[in-house]
Short mmCIF file of C-alpha atoms in Angstrom, two decimals:
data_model
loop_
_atom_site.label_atom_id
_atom_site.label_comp_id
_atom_site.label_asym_id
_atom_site.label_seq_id
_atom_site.Cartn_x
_atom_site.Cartn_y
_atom_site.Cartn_z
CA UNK Z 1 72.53 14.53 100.66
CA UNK Z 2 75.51 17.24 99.65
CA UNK Z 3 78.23 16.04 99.94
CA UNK Z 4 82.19 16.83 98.42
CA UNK Z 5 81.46 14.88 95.22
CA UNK Z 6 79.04 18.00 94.53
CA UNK Z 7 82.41 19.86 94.26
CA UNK Z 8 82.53 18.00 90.63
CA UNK Z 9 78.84 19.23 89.60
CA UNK Z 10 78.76 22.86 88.13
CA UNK Z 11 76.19 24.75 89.96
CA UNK Z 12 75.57 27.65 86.81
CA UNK Z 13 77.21 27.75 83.69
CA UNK Z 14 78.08 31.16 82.97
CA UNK Z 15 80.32 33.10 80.68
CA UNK Z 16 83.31 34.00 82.83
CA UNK Z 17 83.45 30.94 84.26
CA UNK Z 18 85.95 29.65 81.60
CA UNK Z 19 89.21 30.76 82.41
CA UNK Z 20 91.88 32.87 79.62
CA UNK Z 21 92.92 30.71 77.02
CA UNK Z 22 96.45 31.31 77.98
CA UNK Z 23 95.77 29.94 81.68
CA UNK Z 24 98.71 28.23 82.46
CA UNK Z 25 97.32 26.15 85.95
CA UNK Z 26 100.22 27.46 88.13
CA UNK Z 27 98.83 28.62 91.72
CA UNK Z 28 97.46 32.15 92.45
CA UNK Z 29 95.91 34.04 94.62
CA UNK Z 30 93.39 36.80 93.91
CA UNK Z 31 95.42 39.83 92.72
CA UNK Z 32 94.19 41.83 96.13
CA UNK Z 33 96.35 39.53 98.16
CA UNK Z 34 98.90 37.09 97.90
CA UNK Z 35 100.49 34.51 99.96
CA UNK Z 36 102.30 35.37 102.89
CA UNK Z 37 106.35 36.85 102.38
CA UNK Z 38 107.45 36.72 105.78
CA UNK Z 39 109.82 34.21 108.00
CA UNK Z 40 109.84 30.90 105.97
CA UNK Z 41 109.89 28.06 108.38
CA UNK Z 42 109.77 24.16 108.45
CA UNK Z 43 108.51 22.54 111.08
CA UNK Z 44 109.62 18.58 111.54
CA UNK Z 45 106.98 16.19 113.27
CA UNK Z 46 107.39 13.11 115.40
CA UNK Z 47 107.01 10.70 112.11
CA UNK Z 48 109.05 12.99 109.52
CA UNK Z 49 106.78 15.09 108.23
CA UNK Z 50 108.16 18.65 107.04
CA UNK Z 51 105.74 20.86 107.36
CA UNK Z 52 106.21 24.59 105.75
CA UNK Z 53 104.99 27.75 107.19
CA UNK Z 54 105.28 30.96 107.19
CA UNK Z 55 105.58 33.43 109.69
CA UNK Z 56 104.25 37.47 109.00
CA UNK Z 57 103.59 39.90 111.31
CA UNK Z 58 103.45 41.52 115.20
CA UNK Z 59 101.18 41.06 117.52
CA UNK Z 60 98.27 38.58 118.85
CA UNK Z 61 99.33 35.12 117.04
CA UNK Z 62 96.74 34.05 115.02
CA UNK Z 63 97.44 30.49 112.99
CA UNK Z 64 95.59 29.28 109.86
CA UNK Z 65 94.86 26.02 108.77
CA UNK Z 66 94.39 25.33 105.10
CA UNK Z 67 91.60 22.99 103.23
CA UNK Z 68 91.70 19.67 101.36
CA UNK Z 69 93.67 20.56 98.44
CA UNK Z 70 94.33 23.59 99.71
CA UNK Z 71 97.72 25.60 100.58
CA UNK Z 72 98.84 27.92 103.04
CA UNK Z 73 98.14 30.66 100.12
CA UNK Z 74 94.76 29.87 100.45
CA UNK Z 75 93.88 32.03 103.11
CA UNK Z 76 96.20 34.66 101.70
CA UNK Z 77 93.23 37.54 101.56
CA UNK Z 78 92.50 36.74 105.42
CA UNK Z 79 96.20 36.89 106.68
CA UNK Z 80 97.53 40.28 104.13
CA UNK Z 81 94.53 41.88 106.33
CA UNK Z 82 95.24 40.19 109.61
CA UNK Z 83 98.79 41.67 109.18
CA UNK Z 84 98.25 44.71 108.09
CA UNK Z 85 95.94 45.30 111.52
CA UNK Z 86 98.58 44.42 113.68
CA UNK Z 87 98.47 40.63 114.28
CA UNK Z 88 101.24 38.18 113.85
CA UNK Z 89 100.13 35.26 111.27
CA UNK Z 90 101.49 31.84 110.93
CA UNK Z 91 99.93 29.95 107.41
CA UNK Z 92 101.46 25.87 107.02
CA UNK Z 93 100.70 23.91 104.52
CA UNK Z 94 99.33 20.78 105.69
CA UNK Z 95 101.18 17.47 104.96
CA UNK Z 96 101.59 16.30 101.44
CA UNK Z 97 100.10 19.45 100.31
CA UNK Z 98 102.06 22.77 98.70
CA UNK Z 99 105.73 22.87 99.83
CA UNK Z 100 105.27 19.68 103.12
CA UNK Z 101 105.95 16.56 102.91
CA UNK Z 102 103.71 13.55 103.77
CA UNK Z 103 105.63 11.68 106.85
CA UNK Z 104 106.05 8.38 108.09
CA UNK Z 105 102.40 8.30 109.75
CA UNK Z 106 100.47 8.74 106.46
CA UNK Z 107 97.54 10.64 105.33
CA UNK Z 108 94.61 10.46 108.62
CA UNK Z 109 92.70 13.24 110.72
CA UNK Z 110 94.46 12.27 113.20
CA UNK Z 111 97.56 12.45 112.14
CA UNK Z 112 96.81 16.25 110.66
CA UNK Z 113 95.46 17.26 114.01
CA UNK Z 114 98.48 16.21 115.73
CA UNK Z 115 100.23 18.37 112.78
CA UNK Z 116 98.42 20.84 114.24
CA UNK Z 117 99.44 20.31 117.79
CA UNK Z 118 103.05 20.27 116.50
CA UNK Z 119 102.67 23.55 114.87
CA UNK Z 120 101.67 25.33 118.37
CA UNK Z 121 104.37 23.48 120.47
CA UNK Z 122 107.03 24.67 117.92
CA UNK Z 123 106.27 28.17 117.99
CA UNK Z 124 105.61 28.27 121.88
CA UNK Z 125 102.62 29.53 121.41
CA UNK Z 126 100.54 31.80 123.73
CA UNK Z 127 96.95 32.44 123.82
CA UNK Z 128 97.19 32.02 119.69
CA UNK Z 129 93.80 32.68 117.76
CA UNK Z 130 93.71 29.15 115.58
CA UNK Z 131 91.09 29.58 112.42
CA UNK Z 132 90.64 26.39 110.09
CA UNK Z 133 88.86 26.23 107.10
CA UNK Z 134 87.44 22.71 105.97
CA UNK Z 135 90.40 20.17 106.57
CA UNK Z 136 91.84 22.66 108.93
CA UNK Z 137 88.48 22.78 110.68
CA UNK Z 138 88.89 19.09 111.41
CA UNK Z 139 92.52 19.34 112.44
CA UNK Z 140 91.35 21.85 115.00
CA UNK Z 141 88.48 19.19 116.08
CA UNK Z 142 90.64 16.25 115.65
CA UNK Z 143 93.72 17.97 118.15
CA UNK Z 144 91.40 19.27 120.63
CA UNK Z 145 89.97 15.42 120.81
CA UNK Z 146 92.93 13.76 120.84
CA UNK Z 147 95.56 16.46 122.24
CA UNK Z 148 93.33 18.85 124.93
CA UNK Z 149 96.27 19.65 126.74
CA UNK Z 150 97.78 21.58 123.51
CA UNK Z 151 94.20 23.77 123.45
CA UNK Z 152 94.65 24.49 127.27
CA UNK Z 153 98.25 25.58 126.66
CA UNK Z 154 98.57 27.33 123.48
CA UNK Z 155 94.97 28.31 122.46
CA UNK Z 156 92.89 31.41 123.71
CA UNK Z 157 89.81 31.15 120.80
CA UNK Z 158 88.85 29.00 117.73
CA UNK Z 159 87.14 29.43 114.47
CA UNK Z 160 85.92 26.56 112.75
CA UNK Z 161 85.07 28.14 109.03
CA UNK Z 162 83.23 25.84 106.67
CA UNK Z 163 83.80 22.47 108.13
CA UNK Z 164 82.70 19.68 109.90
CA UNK Z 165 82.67 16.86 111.93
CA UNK Z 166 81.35 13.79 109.92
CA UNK Z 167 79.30 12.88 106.56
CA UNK Z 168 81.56 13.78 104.61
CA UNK Z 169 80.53 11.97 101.14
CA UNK Z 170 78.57 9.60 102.57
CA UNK Z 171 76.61 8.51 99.66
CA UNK Z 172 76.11 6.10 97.28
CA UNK Z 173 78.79 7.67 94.98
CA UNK Z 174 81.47 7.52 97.26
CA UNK Z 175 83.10 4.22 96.42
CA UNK Z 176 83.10 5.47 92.63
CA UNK Z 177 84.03 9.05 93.45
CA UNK Z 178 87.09 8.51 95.81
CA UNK Z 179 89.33 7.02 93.37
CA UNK Z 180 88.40 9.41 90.18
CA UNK Z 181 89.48 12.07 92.10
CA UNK Z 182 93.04 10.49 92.02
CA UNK Z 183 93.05 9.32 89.09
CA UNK Z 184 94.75 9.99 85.42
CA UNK Z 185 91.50 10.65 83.74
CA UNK Z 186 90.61 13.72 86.11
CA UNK Z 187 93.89 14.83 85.77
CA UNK Z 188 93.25 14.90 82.11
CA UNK Z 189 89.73 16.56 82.30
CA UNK Z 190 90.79 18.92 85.29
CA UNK Z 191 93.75 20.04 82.93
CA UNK Z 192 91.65 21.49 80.04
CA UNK Z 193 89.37 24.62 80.21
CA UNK Z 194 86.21 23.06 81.47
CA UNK Z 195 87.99 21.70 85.11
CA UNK Z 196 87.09 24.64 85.99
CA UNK Z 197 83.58 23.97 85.57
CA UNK Z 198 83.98 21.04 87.93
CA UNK Z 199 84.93 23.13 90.86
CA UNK Z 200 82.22 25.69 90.03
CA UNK Z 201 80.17 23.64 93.25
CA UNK Z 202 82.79 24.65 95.74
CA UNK Z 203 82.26 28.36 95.42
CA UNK Z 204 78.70 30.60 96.51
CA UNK Z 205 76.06 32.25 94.37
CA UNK Z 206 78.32 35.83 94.02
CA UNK Z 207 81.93 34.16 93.53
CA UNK Z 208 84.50 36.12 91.34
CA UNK Z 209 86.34 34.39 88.48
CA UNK Z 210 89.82 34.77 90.63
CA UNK Z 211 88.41 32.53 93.27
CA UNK Z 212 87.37 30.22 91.23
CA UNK Z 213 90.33 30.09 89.27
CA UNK Z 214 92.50 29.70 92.24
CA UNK Z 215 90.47 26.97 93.72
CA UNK Z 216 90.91 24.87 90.77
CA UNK Z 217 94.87 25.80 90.45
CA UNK Z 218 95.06 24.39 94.03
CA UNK Z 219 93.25 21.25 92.88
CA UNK Z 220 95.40 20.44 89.89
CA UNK Z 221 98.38 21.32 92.02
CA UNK Z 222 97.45 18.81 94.78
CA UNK Z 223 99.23 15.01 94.28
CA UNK Z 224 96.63 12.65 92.77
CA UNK Z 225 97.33 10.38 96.17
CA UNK Z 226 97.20 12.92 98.78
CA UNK Z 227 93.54 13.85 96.95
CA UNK Z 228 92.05 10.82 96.99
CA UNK Z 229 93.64 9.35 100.17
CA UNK Z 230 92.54 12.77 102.61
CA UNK Z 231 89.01 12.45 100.78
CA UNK Z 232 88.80 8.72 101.65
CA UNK Z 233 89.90 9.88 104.99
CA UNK Z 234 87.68 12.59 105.36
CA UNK Z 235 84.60 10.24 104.99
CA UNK Z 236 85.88 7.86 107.50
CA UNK Z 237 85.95 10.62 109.55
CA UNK Z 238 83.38 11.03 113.14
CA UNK Z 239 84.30 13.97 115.45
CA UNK Z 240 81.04 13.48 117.36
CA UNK Z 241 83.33 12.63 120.65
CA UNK Z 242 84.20 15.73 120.86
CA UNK Z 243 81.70 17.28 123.02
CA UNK Z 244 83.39 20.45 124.25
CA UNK Z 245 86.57 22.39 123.33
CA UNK Z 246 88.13 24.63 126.47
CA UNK Z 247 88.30 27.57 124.79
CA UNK Z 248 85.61 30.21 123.14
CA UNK Z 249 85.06 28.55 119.76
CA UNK Z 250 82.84 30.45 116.47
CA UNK Z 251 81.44 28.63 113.71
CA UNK Z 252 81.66 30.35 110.24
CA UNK Z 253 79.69 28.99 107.48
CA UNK Z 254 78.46 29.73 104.30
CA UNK Z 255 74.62 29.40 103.78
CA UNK Z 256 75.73 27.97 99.70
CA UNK Z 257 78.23 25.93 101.11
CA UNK Z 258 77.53 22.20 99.20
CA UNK Z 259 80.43 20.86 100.14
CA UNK Z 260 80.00 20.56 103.82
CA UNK Z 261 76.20 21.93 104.21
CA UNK Z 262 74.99 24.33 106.52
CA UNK Z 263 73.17 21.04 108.66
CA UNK Z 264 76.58 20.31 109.21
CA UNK Z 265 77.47 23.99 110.36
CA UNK Z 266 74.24 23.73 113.09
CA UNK Z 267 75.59 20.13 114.39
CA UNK Z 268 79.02 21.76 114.95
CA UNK Z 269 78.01 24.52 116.74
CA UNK Z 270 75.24 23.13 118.30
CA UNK Z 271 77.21 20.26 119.97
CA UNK Z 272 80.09 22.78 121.32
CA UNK Z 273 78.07 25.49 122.20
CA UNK Z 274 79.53 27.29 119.95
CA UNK Z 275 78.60 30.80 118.06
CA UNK Z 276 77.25 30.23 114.60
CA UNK Z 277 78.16 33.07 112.30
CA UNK Z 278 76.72 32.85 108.66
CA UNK Z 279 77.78 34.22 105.36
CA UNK Z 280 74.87 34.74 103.43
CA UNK Z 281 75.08 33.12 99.82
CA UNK Z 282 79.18 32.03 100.33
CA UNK Z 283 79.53 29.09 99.02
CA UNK Z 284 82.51 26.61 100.56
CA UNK Z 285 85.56 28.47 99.99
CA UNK Z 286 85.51 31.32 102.71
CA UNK Z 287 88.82 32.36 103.33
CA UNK Z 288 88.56 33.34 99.63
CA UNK Z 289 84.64 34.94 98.92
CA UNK Z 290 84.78 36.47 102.27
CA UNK Z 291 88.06 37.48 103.95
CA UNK Z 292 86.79 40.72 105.12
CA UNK Z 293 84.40 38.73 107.01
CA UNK Z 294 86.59 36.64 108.50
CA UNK Z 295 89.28 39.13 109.08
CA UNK Z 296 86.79 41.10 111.31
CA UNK Z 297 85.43 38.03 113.50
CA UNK Z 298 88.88 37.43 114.44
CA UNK Z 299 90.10 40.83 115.09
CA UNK Z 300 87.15 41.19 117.02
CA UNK Z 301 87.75 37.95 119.22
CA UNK Z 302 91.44 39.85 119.54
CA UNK Z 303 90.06 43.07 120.82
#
């Protein structure tokens, strides 16, 4: 079965895969967008955490929720065009990830759905437009299970891009896998020229050497612990109890996404009733290969 520990098997070796020699691993976006410049804001949950955002925009409130080893920069491409058509965008990094810190409460799905909840109950939201990709995806999943109230109060439509709701890693690898991830001898293989190679898995048939490049500067730039502990997490992790969410919800998913497989992508929106939108021959990382895409489904749910 695919799983997240495909992320670490290249797909297609290829020339441009390799990154300049003078690649220095600090965090990018691709050169068509980059991370949000707007109101700077931190956001203090009920066990500590910090959580930083930022704030861009008028309009129809639309919040983003990052990936595992992600950062609010990662959906940088989506938000520069969500502005730029008139919405207002909130991005957060979620805890222990970029610029937030990791809290009292610890690393759990829980606890980064209830993030979530926080998030909307700071800004007052109304009627927001809430997208997550991966890890966001479950946060979205895990609040709606555990905190409905916050969908029927702040939410008016969800997009769960490239996630899922269990089977995460669920393989015979998994007890080896989990703790490589966080370990010093990934760090040391991740750090040369080939890591790239080892997030090659995480990105579709037609990805451009910027994505890829990003993706594995977000890796590197993730703490060892927060890695390996949200992975471990993640396949722990059973949404299934969530039968319904209140609110009109679309599933986005790539059809050469190996980290969380397009099975997964049917259960999802199969069990919620949900739309199922594909991107044909993405790969994982959507906010990233197809922005334009995603921009458009969720000015469209707007409209």
């Amino acid at each position: 079965m695919t799983s997240f520990q495909e992320m670490l098997v290249p797909v297609r070796l290829t020339k441009w895969m390799l990154p300049p020699a003078d690649h220095n691993g600090s965090v990018k976006t691709p050169g068509e967008a980059a991370p949000l410049q707007g109101n700077h804001l931190s956001i203090t949950t009920d066990d500590g955490a910090v959580l930083a955002a930022v704030l861009e925009g008028d309009g129809p409130l639309v919040v983003l929720s990052h990936c595992w080893t992600g950062s609010h920069a990662i959906w940088a491409p989506v938000a520069e065009r969500l502005v730029g058509s008139g919405y207002r965008v909130l991005s957060y990094d979620q805890r222990g990830h970029g610029a937030s810190t990791v809290g009292a409460g610890g690393l759990s799905i829980r606890r980064i759905g209830a993030d979530l909840a926080s998030v909307l109950q700071a800004l007052d939201a109304k009627e927001a437009i809430v997208a997550g990709h991966s890890l966001g995806g479950m946060a979205i999943q895990a609040m709606a299970l555990h905190h409905p109230d916050c969908i029927s109060k702040h939410v008016r439509e969800v997009f769960l891009v490239a996630t899922a709701a269990y089977g995460i890693g669920m393989n015979r690898l998994r007890k080896l896998v989990t703790p490589v991830i966080g370990s010093a001898l990934l760090e040391r293989v991740m750090g040369g020229r080939l890591g790239h190679l080892l997030v090659r898995g995480a990105l579709g048939s037609n990805a451009r050497q910027t994505d890829l490049v990003n993706t594995w500067d977000h890796f590197i730039a993730c703490k060892p612990h927060v890695r390996s502990t949200i992975l471990a997490a993640m396949q722990m992790m059973d949404l299934r109890d969530l039968k319904s969410i209140d609110v009109p919800v679309t599933v986005v998913h790539g059809t050469r996404d190996l980290l969380t497989p397009p099975s997964r992508g049917r259960e999802l929106a199969g069990r919620l009733g949900a739309e199922l939108v594909w991107i044909e021959g993405a790969g994982h990382m959507l906010p990233l290969e197809a922005p334009g895409e995603i921009a458009e489904l969720i000015g469209r749910s707007a409209r």
